[in-house]
Amino acid sequence: MALKNCRLLSGFILGALAALIWPYISPTVNDLTAPPKDQDSSCQDADSLPEWRFLVSRVPFTDGDDQPALQLVFNVGNSMAKVVQSDSQVVVSAKEAVGALDVYEGATLTFTDQTYTVGAAADTRTAAAVACYRQSTFVMIKPDAMQRAGEVISRIEEIATLRIADMRLVALQPSMARLFYAEHSQRTFFEDLVSYVTSGPILAMRLVGPDAIKVWREALGPTDSNEARRSAPGSVRALFGTDKQRNAAHGSDSREAAGRELAFFFKDTVDGICSTSEPLTELSCLVLPHVLKDRALGSLWRSLHQHHDCTPARAELVRLNYIDAWRYATATLLPRTPPTPQQMDEMQSLLSGPAVSLHLKSSRPEETRSEFLHRFKDIIGPRNPAKARKAAVESIRANFGQTNTTSGVLCPWYDWLI
Ligand SMILES: Nc1ncnc2c1ncn2[C@@H]1O[C@H](COP(=O)(O)OP(=O)(O)OP(=O)(O)O)[C@@H](O)[C@H]1O
């Protein structure tokens, strides 16, 4: 009972403080464009739907934080959204502007003092509209192309209508690979295919956008990379693949396949894939949301690889909640005092979209952990990007940082302790 009261009290205090400072840090919106149109004529009805409704749940402040059934109401015309209590339509949050492409199942949105996770469409008309404008597809960068993963990510980022909505660096186990490619189980190349896709880490991604399945399949090119070099020379398989089997990347070929494949990799608990991470030899960093918004993740990844001899051993797309952002910004595990104006800016930057949590390991075979740690300051660069551009020209912050709060990457333990 005392514990529950204590939780309630701490939740209340955090909530009250959050409400107090929110006006200073609420996100600015720079993506107010209307959703791009799909060519499909079945989307005409979706065009005339003024509001989209999604089931939505509050990311709780505390473990015991009960919540009523909530809906997110998104006004397509002006890209404003609000949260209402579904049964009574009581308005829970004031209207907030959101990026037109940021509302989809699985997205996280922060309004006032609360972070919400967007769930499925709440009615059939919204479901139809979402199918037109928010199609998801599953992408896998296969083991043979992982050395050039940054370049493949850049190809994705060049497609303006697609957005990376999930990402996970994993190793496929043979059992999972067999399940994933079950449709080919009777083909002569099946066992070779299983060996190939389990021969090293893969990068699993979810892309969201109008007609995402077709758009990504076109960018991939034909299955056989040699054929791709003949008929689609700019395609991913032409540029990064080798032959019929070692063809760099995968893309779902239908809605059904996309749903099944995404569930394989992005359910909360997944059997048959394992982490590629070995925490004792790695250093962790957060690639800040502005890098993803600027579509520069691929180029940052490439820079780590090519200029700094280090490789992501773990990569996951994360959406920070308010308390995590507070912890990062104030450099404390239990934030007790309201953030300073600079920390508020930092929180605004952290909450402005998804980030990527990276664990980096050295790719220099003989390098010890302490040598890598020592080298890390040249890889990351000083916290202030302007200083980084003078002191460490090649560093990540010199090349991807803008200001102190949009510094490209945040490496909490390194930044706080060293
Ligand atoms: N004839 C073959 N010999 C060896 N491997 C093959 C052959 N055909 C296909 N593969 C491998 O099996 C994978 C799945 O084959 P599929 O026919 O589904 O091609 P795809 O749909 O273009 O590729 P993916 O499903 O990987 O996007 C291919 O990507 C390739 O790696």
Tab-separated table of C-alpha atoms and ligand atoms in Angstrom:
chain	number	residue	atom	x	y	z
A	1	MET	CA	0.000	0.000	0.000
A	2	ALA	CA	2.809	2.361	1.044
A	3	LEU	CA	4.620	1.421	-2.174
A	4	LYS	CA	1.526	2.136	-4.267
A	5	ASN	CA	1.050	5.529	-2.534
A	6	CYS	CA	4.687	6.292	-3.091
A	7	ARG	CA	4.354	5.445	-6.806
A	8	LEU	CA	1.223	7.517	-7.097
A	9	LEU	CA	2.908	10.435	-5.365
A	10	SER	CA	6.042	10.237	-7.497
A	11	GLY	CA	3.887	9.918	-10.621
A	12	PHE	CA	1.914	12.949	-9.540
A	13	ILE	CA	5.024	15.023	-8.801
A	14	LEU	CA	6.655	14.097	-12.113
A	15	GLY	CA	3.393	14.802	-13.936
A	16	ALA	CA	2.993	18.184	-12.247
A	17	LEU	CA	6.589	19.194	-13.002
A	18	ALA	CA	6.198	17.999	-16.565
A	19	ALA	CA	3.012	20.035	-17.023
A	20	LEU	CA	4.812	23.058	-15.592
A	21	ILE	CA	7.716	22.976	-17.988
A	22	TRP	CA	6.025	21.505	-21.060
A	23	PRO	CA	5.150	24.838	-22.662
A	24	TYR	CA	8.880	25.532	-22.895
A	25	ILE	CA	9.803	22.273	-24.549
A	26	SER	CA	6.781	21.161	-26.574
A	27	PRO	CA	7.924	19.949	-29.990
A	28	THR	CA	8.079	22.295	-32.921
A	29	VAL	CA	6.593	20.827	-36.026
A	30	ASN	CA	8.276	21.092	-39.346
A	31	ASP	CA	6.460	18.419	-41.309
A	32	LEU	CA	2.970	19.650	-41.972
A	33	THR	CA	2.644	18.429	-45.491
A	34	ALA	CA	-0.531	16.543	-46.367
A	35	PRO	CA	-0.103	12.779	-46.747
A	36	PRO	CA	1.137	11.889	-50.215
A	37	LYS	CA	-1.497	10.440	-52.521
A	38	ASP	CA	-1.624	6.822	-53.531
A	39	GLN	CA	-2.483	6.072	-57.161
A	40	ASP	CA	-4.868	3.276	-56.177
A	41	SER	CA	-8.497	4.208	-56.929
A	42	SER	CA	-9.668	2.384	-53.784
A	43	CYS	CA	-8.023	5.244	-51.921
A	44	GLN	CA	-10.587	7.808	-53.102
A	45	ASP	CA	-12.779	7.129	-50.079
A	46	ALA	CA	-9.755	7.607	-47.832
A	47	ASP	CA	-9.174	10.984	-49.486
A	48	SER	CA	-12.515	12.259	-48.274
A	49	LEU	CA	-12.101	11.057	-44.688
A	50	PRO	CA	-11.493	14.189	-42.595
A	51	GLU	CA	-10.335	12.473	-39.410
A	52	TRP	CA	-8.386	9.296	-38.762
A	53	ARG	CA	-8.978	7.482	-35.460
A	54	PHE	CA	-6.465	5.179	-33.841
A	55	LEU	CA	-6.487	3.238	-30.611
A	56	VAL	CA	-3.785	4.744	-28.465
A	57	SER	CA	-2.211	3.946	-25.111
A	58	ARG	CA	-0.390	6.168	-22.688
A	59	VAL	CA	3.208	5.285	-21.915
A	60	PRO	CA	2.862	5.094	-18.119
A	61	PHE	CA	4.866	7.283	-15.756
A	62	THR	CA	4.847	4.502	-13.179
A	63	ASP	CA	4.268	0.740	-13.259
A	64	GLY	CA	0.852	0.849	-11.642
A	65	ASP	CA	-0.442	3.643	-13.844
A	66	ASP	CA	-3.917	2.434	-14.939
A	67	GLN	CA	-5.351	3.927	-18.082
A	68	PRO	CA	-8.758	4.243	-19.699
A	69	ALA	CA	-9.402	3.284	-23.352
A	70	LEU	CA	-8.072	6.156	-25.451
A	71	GLN	CA	-8.246	7.175	-29.104
A	72	LEU	CA	-6.027	9.463	-31.133
A	73	VAL	CA	-8.020	11.688	-33.488
A	74	PHE	CA	-5.880	12.969	-36.367
A	75	ASN	CA	-7.260	15.760	-38.549
A	76	VAL	CA	-5.876	15.081	-42.009
A	77	GLY	CA	-6.505	18.585	-43.344
A	78	ASN	CA	-4.400	20.487	-40.850
A	79	SER	CA	-2.261	17.712	-39.302
A	80	MET	CA	-3.584	18.418	-35.815
A	81	ALA	CA	-4.204	15.556	-33.403
A	82	LYS	CA	-5.787	15.153	-29.990
A	83	VAL	CA	-6.395	12.273	-27.612
A	84	VAL	CA	-9.924	11.484	-26.435
A	85	GLN	CA	-11.370	8.957	-24.049
A	86	SER	CA	-13.019	6.490	-26.438
A	87	ASP	CA	-16.211	5.684	-24.566
A	88	SER	CA	-17.217	9.195	-23.605
A	89	GLN	CA	-15.237	11.208	-26.195
A	90	VAL	CA	-13.924	13.329	-23.335
A	91	VAL	CA	-10.930	15.273	-24.612
A	92	VAL	CA	-7.799	14.128	-22.796
A	93	SER	CA	-5.147	16.254	-24.484
A	94	ALA	CA	-5.319	19.610	-26.211
A	95	LYS	CA	-4.867	19.635	-30.000
A	96	GLU	CA	-1.243	19.295	-31.085
A	97	ALA	CA	0.353	19.627	-34.491
A	98	VAL	CA	2.110	16.450	-35.606
A	99	GLY	CA	4.096	15.526	-38.679
A	100	ALA	CA	1.677	14.190	-41.309
A	101	LEU	CA	3.810	11.085	-41.863
A	102	ASP	CA	4.327	10.438	-38.145
A	103	VAL	CA	0.913	8.941	-37.426
A	104	TYR	CA	0.958	5.177	-37.993
A	105	GLU	CA	0.544	2.013	-35.948
A	106	GLY	CA	3.584	1.645	-33.711
A	107	ALA	CA	4.511	5.363	-33.720
A	108	THR	CA	5.099	7.246	-30.491
A	109	LEU	CA	3.848	10.788	-30.031
A	110	THR	CA	4.477	13.090	-27.104
A	111	PHE	CA	1.688	15.531	-26.229
A	112	THR	CA	1.819	17.903	-23.298
A	113	ASP	CA	3.166	15.831	-20.412
A	114	GLN	CA	2.403	12.425	-21.898
A	115	THR	CA	3.874	10.040	-24.428
A	116	TYR	CA	1.410	7.867	-26.382
A	117	THR	CA	1.911	4.720	-28.421
A	118	VAL	CA	-0.296	4.615	-31.505
A	119	GLY	CA	-2.134	1.313	-31.950
A	120	ALA	CA	-4.378	-0.071	-34.693
A	121	ALA	CA	-6.992	1.956	-36.589
A	122	ALA	CA	-10.071	2.429	-34.416
A	123	ASP	CA	-12.599	2.092	-37.266
A	124	THR	CA	-12.838	0.519	-40.716
A	125	ARG	CA	-12.609	3.772	-42.681
A	126	THR	CA	-9.400	4.725	-40.912
A	127	ALA	CA	-8.090	1.204	-41.549
A	128	ALA	CA	-8.775	1.720	-45.280
A	129	ALA	CA	-7.063	5.128	-45.267
A	130	VAL	CA	-4.075	3.723	-43.409
A	131	ALA	CA	-3.789	0.921	-45.969
A	132	CYS	CA	-3.484	3.597	-48.669
A	133	TYR	CA	-1.084	5.943	-46.973
A	134	ARG	CA	0.744	3.991	-44.298
A	135	GLN	CA	1.685	0.687	-45.860
A	136	SER	CA	4.459	-1.141	-43.985
A	137	THR	CA	7.038	-3.383	-45.545
A	138	PHE	CA	9.764	-5.540	-44.088
A	139	VAL	CA	13.347	-4.985	-45.193
A	140	MET	CA	16.355	-7.077	-44.342
A	141	ILE	CA	19.938	-6.179	-45.163
A	142	LYS	CA	21.427	-9.632	-45.603
A	143	PRO	CA	24.829	-10.729	-44.220
A	144	ASP	CA	26.743	-10.156	-47.479
A	145	ALA	CA	25.774	-6.468	-47.562
A	146	MET	CA	26.274	-5.678	-43.870
A	147	GLN	CA	29.757	-4.295	-44.577
A	148	ARG	CA	27.969	-1.674	-46.675
A	149	ALA	CA	24.846	-1.307	-44.518
A	150	GLY	CA	25.345	2.467	-44.275
A	151	GLU	CA	25.111	2.806	-48.042
A	152	VAL	CA	21.983	0.655	-48.212
A	153	ILE	CA	20.389	2.762	-45.454
A	154	SER	CA	21.271	5.874	-47.462
A	155	ARG	CA	19.456	4.407	-50.482
A	156	ILE	CA	16.362	4.007	-48.299
A	157	GLU	CA	16.737	7.548	-46.965
A	158	GLU	CA	16.866	8.876	-50.524
A	159	ILE	CA	13.297	7.674	-51.089
A	160	ALA	CA	11.437	10.678	-49.703
A	161	THR	CA	8.085	8.934	-49.211
A	162	LEU	CA	9.479	6.129	-47.057
A	163	ARG	CA	10.294	6.363	-43.380
A	164	ILE	CA	12.299	3.928	-41.245
A	165	ALA	CA	9.807	3.039	-38.512
A	166	ASP	CA	11.647	0.141	-36.820
A	167	MET	CA	15.142	-1.239	-36.874
A	168	ARG	CA	16.898	-4.112	-35.204
A	169	LEU	CA	20.359	-5.598	-35.739
A	170	VAL	CA	20.150	-9.334	-35.031
A	171	ALA	CA	21.530	-12.745	-35.856
A	172	LEU	CA	19.062	-15.196	-37.387
A	173	GLN	CA	19.127	-18.726	-36.021
A	174	PRO	CA	18.735	-21.578	-38.551
A	175	SER	CA	15.286	-22.495	-37.148
A	176	MET	CA	14.065	-18.948	-37.762
A	177	ALA	CA	15.676	-18.777	-41.213
A	178	ARG	CA	13.870	-22.013	-42.198
A	179	LEU	CA	10.589	-20.564	-41.009
A	180	PHE	CA	11.203	-17.246	-42.727
A	181	TYR	CA	11.942	-18.898	-46.075
A	182	ALA	CA	9.494	-21.823	-45.599
A	183	GLU	CA	7.982	-21.250	-49.075
A	184	HIS	CA	11.330	-22.325	-50.564
A	185	SER	CA	11.748	-25.441	-48.404
A	186	GLN	CA	11.387	-27.781	-51.392
A	187	ARG	CA	13.865	-25.887	-53.591
A	188	THR	CA	17.349	-27.261	-54.160
A	189	PHE	CA	18.990	-24.072	-52.881
A	190	PHE	CA	17.062	-24.059	-49.571
A	191	GLU	CA	19.832	-25.281	-47.226
A	192	ASP	CA	22.365	-22.998	-48.936
A	193	LEU	CA	19.977	-20.117	-48.454
A	194	VAL	CA	19.621	-20.935	-44.739
A	195	SER	CA	23.429	-21.079	-44.330
A	196	TYR	CA	23.789	-17.783	-46.169
A	197	VAL	CA	21.265	-15.762	-44.142
A	198	THR	CA	22.613	-17.162	-40.871
A	199	SER	CA	26.253	-16.524	-41.797
A	200	GLY	CA	26.396	-13.141	-40.028
A	201	PRO	CA	24.250	-10.392	-38.528
A	202	ILE	CA	21.381	-8.913	-40.498
A	203	LEU	CA	19.663	-5.550	-40.170
A	204	ALA	CA	15.870	-5.862	-39.969
A	205	MET	CA	13.780	-2.773	-40.697
A	206	ARG	CA	10.203	-1.682	-41.089
A	207	LEU	CA	9.596	0.981	-43.723
A	208	VAL	CA	6.342	2.917	-43.770
A	209	GLY	CA	4.897	4.988	-46.598
A	210	PRO	CA	2.382	4.967	-49.446
A	211	ASP	CA	2.803	1.840	-51.549
A	212	ALA	CA	5.909	0.949	-49.506
A	213	ILE	CA	5.995	-2.691	-50.669
A	214	LYS	CA	6.127	-1.831	-54.368
A	215	VAL	CA	8.369	1.206	-53.924
A	216	TRP	CA	10.979	-0.832	-52.016
A	217	ARG	CA	10.777	-3.851	-54.371
A	218	GLU	CA	11.487	-1.482	-57.269
A	219	ALA	CA	14.442	0.026	-55.440
A	220	LEU	CA	15.762	-3.511	-54.763
A	221	GLY	CA	15.768	-4.649	-58.381
A	222	PRO	CA	15.553	-8.246	-59.689
A	223	THR	CA	16.440	-11.225	-57.441
A	224	ASP	CA	19.596	-12.050	-59.390
A	225	SER	CA	22.180	-9.303	-58.864
A	226	ASN	CA	23.813	-10.017	-62.238
A	227	GLU	CA	20.479	-9.549	-63.953
A	228	ALA	CA	19.942	-6.396	-61.811
A	229	ARG	CA	23.201	-4.942	-63.131
A	230	ARG	CA	21.884	-5.460	-66.650
A	231	SER	CA	18.289	-4.318	-66.282
A	232	ALA	CA	18.286	-2.011	-63.216
A	233	PRO	CA	21.847	-0.729	-62.799
A	234	GLY	CA	21.048	1.778	-60.040
A	235	SER	CA	19.168	-0.749	-57.889
A	236	VAL	CA	20.259	-2.004	-54.462
A	237	ARG	CA	20.934	-5.524	-55.700
A	238	ALA	CA	22.885	-4.242	-58.708
A	239	LEU	CA	25.068	-2.084	-56.492
A	240	PHE	CA	25.548	-4.247	-53.410
A	241	GLY	CA	24.722	-7.850	-54.389
A	242	THR	CA	26.849	-10.565	-56.001
A	243	ASP	CA	24.639	-13.176	-57.659
A	244	LYS	CA	21.293	-14.994	-57.474
A	245	GLN	CA	21.680	-15.922	-53.834
A	246	ARG	CA	23.935	-13.261	-52.334
A	247	ASN	CA	21.689	-10.411	-53.355
A	248	ALA	CA	22.206	-7.891	-50.504
A	249	ALA	CA	18.682	-7.238	-49.289
A	250	HIS	CA	15.134	-8.458	-49.012
A	251	GLY	CA	11.734	-6.801	-49.320
A	252	SER	CA	8.284	-8.275	-48.621
A	253	ASP	CA	6.384	-9.136	-51.799
A	254	SER	CA	2.795	-8.689	-50.519
A	255	ARG	CA	0.799	-7.228	-47.636
A	256	GLU	CA	0.360	-10.691	-46.132
A	257	ALA	CA	4.086	-11.385	-46.339
A	258	ALA	CA	4.877	-7.971	-44.822
A	259	GLY	CA	2.568	-8.601	-41.857
A	260	ARG	CA	4.014	-12.041	-41.233
A	261	GLU	CA	7.642	-10.979	-41.638
A	262	LEU	CA	7.294	-7.862	-39.496
A	263	ALA	CA	5.736	-9.986	-36.746
A	264	PHE	CA	8.739	-12.331	-36.953
A	265	PHE	CA	11.133	-9.552	-36.113
A	266	PHE	CA	9.299	-6.867	-34.195
A	267	LYS	CA	7.027	-8.687	-31.768
A	268	ASP	CA	7.984	-8.077	-28.143
A	269	THR	CA	9.250	-11.605	-27.662
A	270	VAL	CA	10.777	-13.322	-30.628
A	271	ASP	CA	12.212	-16.827	-30.750
A	272	GLY	CA	14.970	-17.674	-33.173
A	273	ILE	CA	16.782	-14.378	-33.392
A	274	CYS	CA	19.487	-13.295	-31.020
A	275	SER	CA	21.374	-10.198	-30.180
A	276	THR	CA	24.736	-9.665	-31.810
A	277	SER	CA	25.889	-7.590	-28.882
A	278	GLU	CA	28.808	-8.366	-26.526
A	279	PRO	CA	28.399	-5.556	-24.016
A	280	LEU	CA	31.820	-5.834	-22.370
A	281	THR	CA	33.638	-4.795	-25.527
A	282	GLU	CA	31.202	-2.119	-26.669
A	283	LEU	CA	30.459	1.552	-26.094
A	284	SER	CA	26.947	2.860	-26.420
A	285	CYS	CA	25.601	5.982	-28.106
A	286	LEU	CA	22.263	7.387	-29.085
A	287	VAL	CA	21.936	8.735	-32.628
A	288	LEU	CA	19.715	11.763	-32.090
A	289	PRO	CA	16.342	12.231	-33.816
A	290	HIS	CA	17.548	15.143	-35.953
A	291	VAL	CA	19.953	12.782	-37.780
A	292	LEU	CA	17.049	10.507	-38.760
A	293	LYS	CA	14.915	13.502	-39.750
A	294	ASP	CA	17.748	14.781	-41.934
A	295	ARG	CA	17.965	11.297	-43.476
A	296	ALA	CA	21.616	11.055	-42.543
A	297	LEU	CA	21.659	7.804	-40.550
A	298	GLY	CA	23.160	5.849	-43.457
A	299	SER	CA	25.916	8.353	-43.911
A	300	LEU	CA	26.689	8.367	-40.152
A	301	TRP	CA	26.800	4.553	-40.170
A	302	ARG	CA	29.135	4.611	-43.161
A	303	SER	CA	31.397	7.150	-41.491
A	304	LEU	CA	31.752	4.926	-38.390
A	305	HIS	CA	32.727	2.056	-40.623
A	306	GLN	CA	34.967	3.770	-43.127
A	307	HIS	CA	36.616	6.562	-41.157
A	308	HIS	CA	36.660	5.229	-37.639
A	309	ASP	CA	37.132	1.471	-37.883
A	310	CYS	CA	34.161	0.663	-35.721
A	311	THR	CA	30.989	-1.308	-36.312
A	312	PRO	CA	27.533	-1.218	-34.765
A	313	ALA	CA	27.217	-4.447	-32.760
A	314	ARG	CA	23.722	-3.562	-31.661
A	315	ALA	CA	21.309	-1.150	-33.299
A	316	GLU	CA	17.729	-0.536	-32.368
A	317	LEU	CA	15.280	2.193	-33.232
A	318	VAL	CA	13.965	3.601	-29.954
A	319	ARG	CA	11.378	6.173	-29.012
A	320	LEU	CA	12.287	7.857	-25.774
A	321	ASN	CA	9.619	8.626	-23.264
A	322	TYR	CA	9.534	11.786	-21.260
A	323	ILE	CA	11.354	10.426	-18.206
A	324	ASP	CA	14.129	8.847	-20.297
A	325	ALA	CA	14.630	12.186	-22.051
A	326	TRP	CA	14.756	13.904	-18.674
A	327	ARG	CA	17.391	11.437	-17.466
A	328	TYR	CA	19.527	11.908	-20.569
A	329	ALA	CA	19.203	15.689	-20.448
A	330	THR	CA	19.941	16.095	-16.753
A	331	ALA	CA	22.557	13.334	-16.619
A	332	THR	CA	20.896	11.844	-13.557
A	333	LEU	CA	19.099	8.559	-13.028
A	334	LEU	CA	16.526	10.078	-10.695
A	335	PRO	CA	15.787	13.581	-11.905
A	336	ARG	CA	14.711	15.592	-8.896
A	337	THR	CA	14.976	19.207	-9.973
A	338	PRO	CA	13.321	20.831	-12.988
A	339	PRO	CA	15.628	20.962	-16.015
A	340	THR	CA	17.510	24.157	-16.846
A	341	PRO	CA	16.588	25.948	-20.103
A	342	GLN	CA	19.492	24.222	-21.846
A	343	GLN	CA	18.370	20.834	-20.556
A	344	MET	CA	14.840	21.637	-21.782
A	345	ASP	CA	16.272	22.239	-25.259
A	346	GLU	CA	18.031	18.926	-24.977
A	347	MET	CA	14.769	17.212	-24.014
A	348	GLN	CA	13.010	18.829	-26.926
A	349	SER	CA	15.655	17.453	-29.236
A	350	LEU	CA	15.412	13.967	-27.690
A	351	LEU	CA	11.619	13.833	-27.882
A	352	SER	CA	11.315	15.184	-31.395
A	353	GLY	CA	11.245	11.719	-33.034
A	354	PRO	CA	12.735	8.242	-32.961
A	355	ALA	CA	16.429	7.796	-32.178
A	356	VAL	CA	18.760	4.857	-32.770
A	357	SER	CA	20.522	3.187	-29.882
A	358	LEU	CA	23.902	1.932	-31.087
A	359	HIS	CA	26.501	-0.206	-29.379
A	360	LEU	CA	29.794	0.244	-31.144
A	361	LYS	CA	32.701	-2.161	-31.237
A	362	SER	CA	36.139	-1.704	-32.684
A	363	SER	CA	36.845	-3.408	-35.973
A	364	ARG	CA	40.597	-3.274	-35.365
A	365	PRO	CA	41.437	-6.881	-34.564
A	366	GLU	CA	44.161	-6.241	-31.973
A	367	GLU	CA	42.616	-3.245	-30.232
A	368	THR	CA	41.909	-3.593	-26.502
A	369	ARG	CA	38.860	-2.095	-24.855
A	370	SER	CA	40.898	0.611	-23.149
A	371	GLU	CA	42.591	1.555	-26.433
A	372	PHE	CA	39.137	1.758	-28.074
A	373	LEU	CA	37.860	3.868	-25.194
A	374	HIS	CA	40.802	6.189	-25.626
A	375	ARG	CA	40.170	6.466	-29.379
A	376	PHE	CA	36.462	7.056	-28.777
A	377	LYS	CA	36.949	10.759	-28.055
A	378	ASP	CA	38.288	11.266	-31.580
A	379	ILE	CA	35.456	9.208	-33.055
A	380	ILE	CA	32.688	11.108	-31.277
A	381	GLY	CA	34.375	14.502	-30.839
A	382	PRO	CA	33.715	17.251	-28.289
A	383	ARG	CA	30.133	17.838	-27.187
A	384	ASN	CA	30.006	21.188	-28.967
A	385	PRO	CA	29.939	20.511	-32.753
A	386	ALA	CA	31.575	23.886	-33.528
A	387	LYS	CA	34.528	22.888	-31.333
A	388	ALA	CA	34.474	19.419	-32.872
A	389	ARG	CA	34.864	20.943	-36.325
A	390	LYS	CA	38.115	22.555	-35.128
A	391	ALA	CA	39.489	19.870	-32.809
A	392	ALA	CA	38.378	16.625	-34.492
A	393	VAL	CA	37.435	17.292	-38.120
A	394	GLU	CA	36.594	13.677	-38.932
A	395	SER	CA	34.531	13.121	-35.779
A	396	ILE	CA	30.850	12.259	-35.835
A	397	ARG	CA	29.885	15.475	-34.068
A	398	ALA	CA	31.943	17.600	-36.458
A	399	ASN	CA	30.117	16.053	-39.406
A	400	PHE	CA	26.621	15.364	-38.106
A	401	GLY	CA	26.218	17.817	-35.201
A	402	GLN	CA	24.526	21.185	-35.495
A	403	THR	CA	24.315	22.692	-32.010
A	404	ASN	CA	25.020	21.530	-28.446
A	405	THR	CA	21.556	19.977	-28.253
A	406	THR	CA	21.494	18.616	-31.770
A	407	SER	CA	24.995	17.233	-31.613
A	408	GLY	CA	24.442	14.163	-33.801
A	409	VAL	CA	25.030	11.625	-31.054
A	410	LEU	CA	24.696	11.469	-27.295
A	411	CYS	CA	26.952	9.016	-25.511
A	412	PRO	CA	25.728	9.344	-21.923
A	413	TRP	CA	28.292	7.354	-19.959
A	414	TYR	CA	31.140	8.683	-22.029
A	415	ASP	CA	29.911	12.302	-22.017
A	416	TRP	CA	29.163	12.328	-18.301
A	417	LEU	CA	32.169	10.454	-16.994
A	418	ILE	CA	35.083	11.291	-19.237
B	1	LIG	N1	18.028	-19.999	-57.970
B	1	LIG	C1	18.487	-19.592	-56.768
B	1	LIG	N2	19.674	-20.038	-56.301
B	1	LIG	C2	20.146	-19.645	-55.110
B	1	LIG	N3	19.492	-18.801	-54.278
B	1	LIG	C3	18.319	-18.317	-54.700
B	1	LIG	C4	17.745	-18.691	-55.970
B	1	LIG	N4	16.569	-18.049	-56.102
B	1	LIG	C5	16.393	-17.328	-54.974
B	1	LIG	N5	17.437	-17.474	-54.137
B	1	LIG	C6	17.605	-16.857	-52.781
B	1	LIG	O1	16.380	-17.004	-52.079
B	1	LIG	C7	15.845	-15.716	-51.754
B	1	LIG	C8	14.342	-15.775	-51.834
B	1	LIG	O2	13.968	-16.012	-53.169
B	1	LIG	P1	12.703	-15.317	-53.857
B	1	LIG	O3	12.412	-16.076	-55.083
B	1	LIG	O4	11.650	-15.157	-52.813
B	1	LIG	O5	13.337	-13.944	-54.320
B	1	LIG	P2	12.962	-12.457	-53.934
B	1	LIG	O6	11.537	-12.356	-53.553
B	1	LIG	O7	13.469	-11.562	-55.021
B	1	LIG	O8	13.950	-12.276	-52.737
B	1	LIG	P3	13.614	-11.927	-51.211
B	1	LIG	O9	12.473	-12.842	-50.807
B	1	LIG	O10	14.913	-12.224	-50.486
B	1	LIG	O11	13.270	-10.484	-51.230
B	1	LIG	C9	16.489	-14.781	-52.743
B	1	LIG	O12	16.533	-13.459	-52.289
B	1	LIG	C10	17.873	-15.357	-52.886
B	1	LIG	O13	18.721	-14.981	-51.794
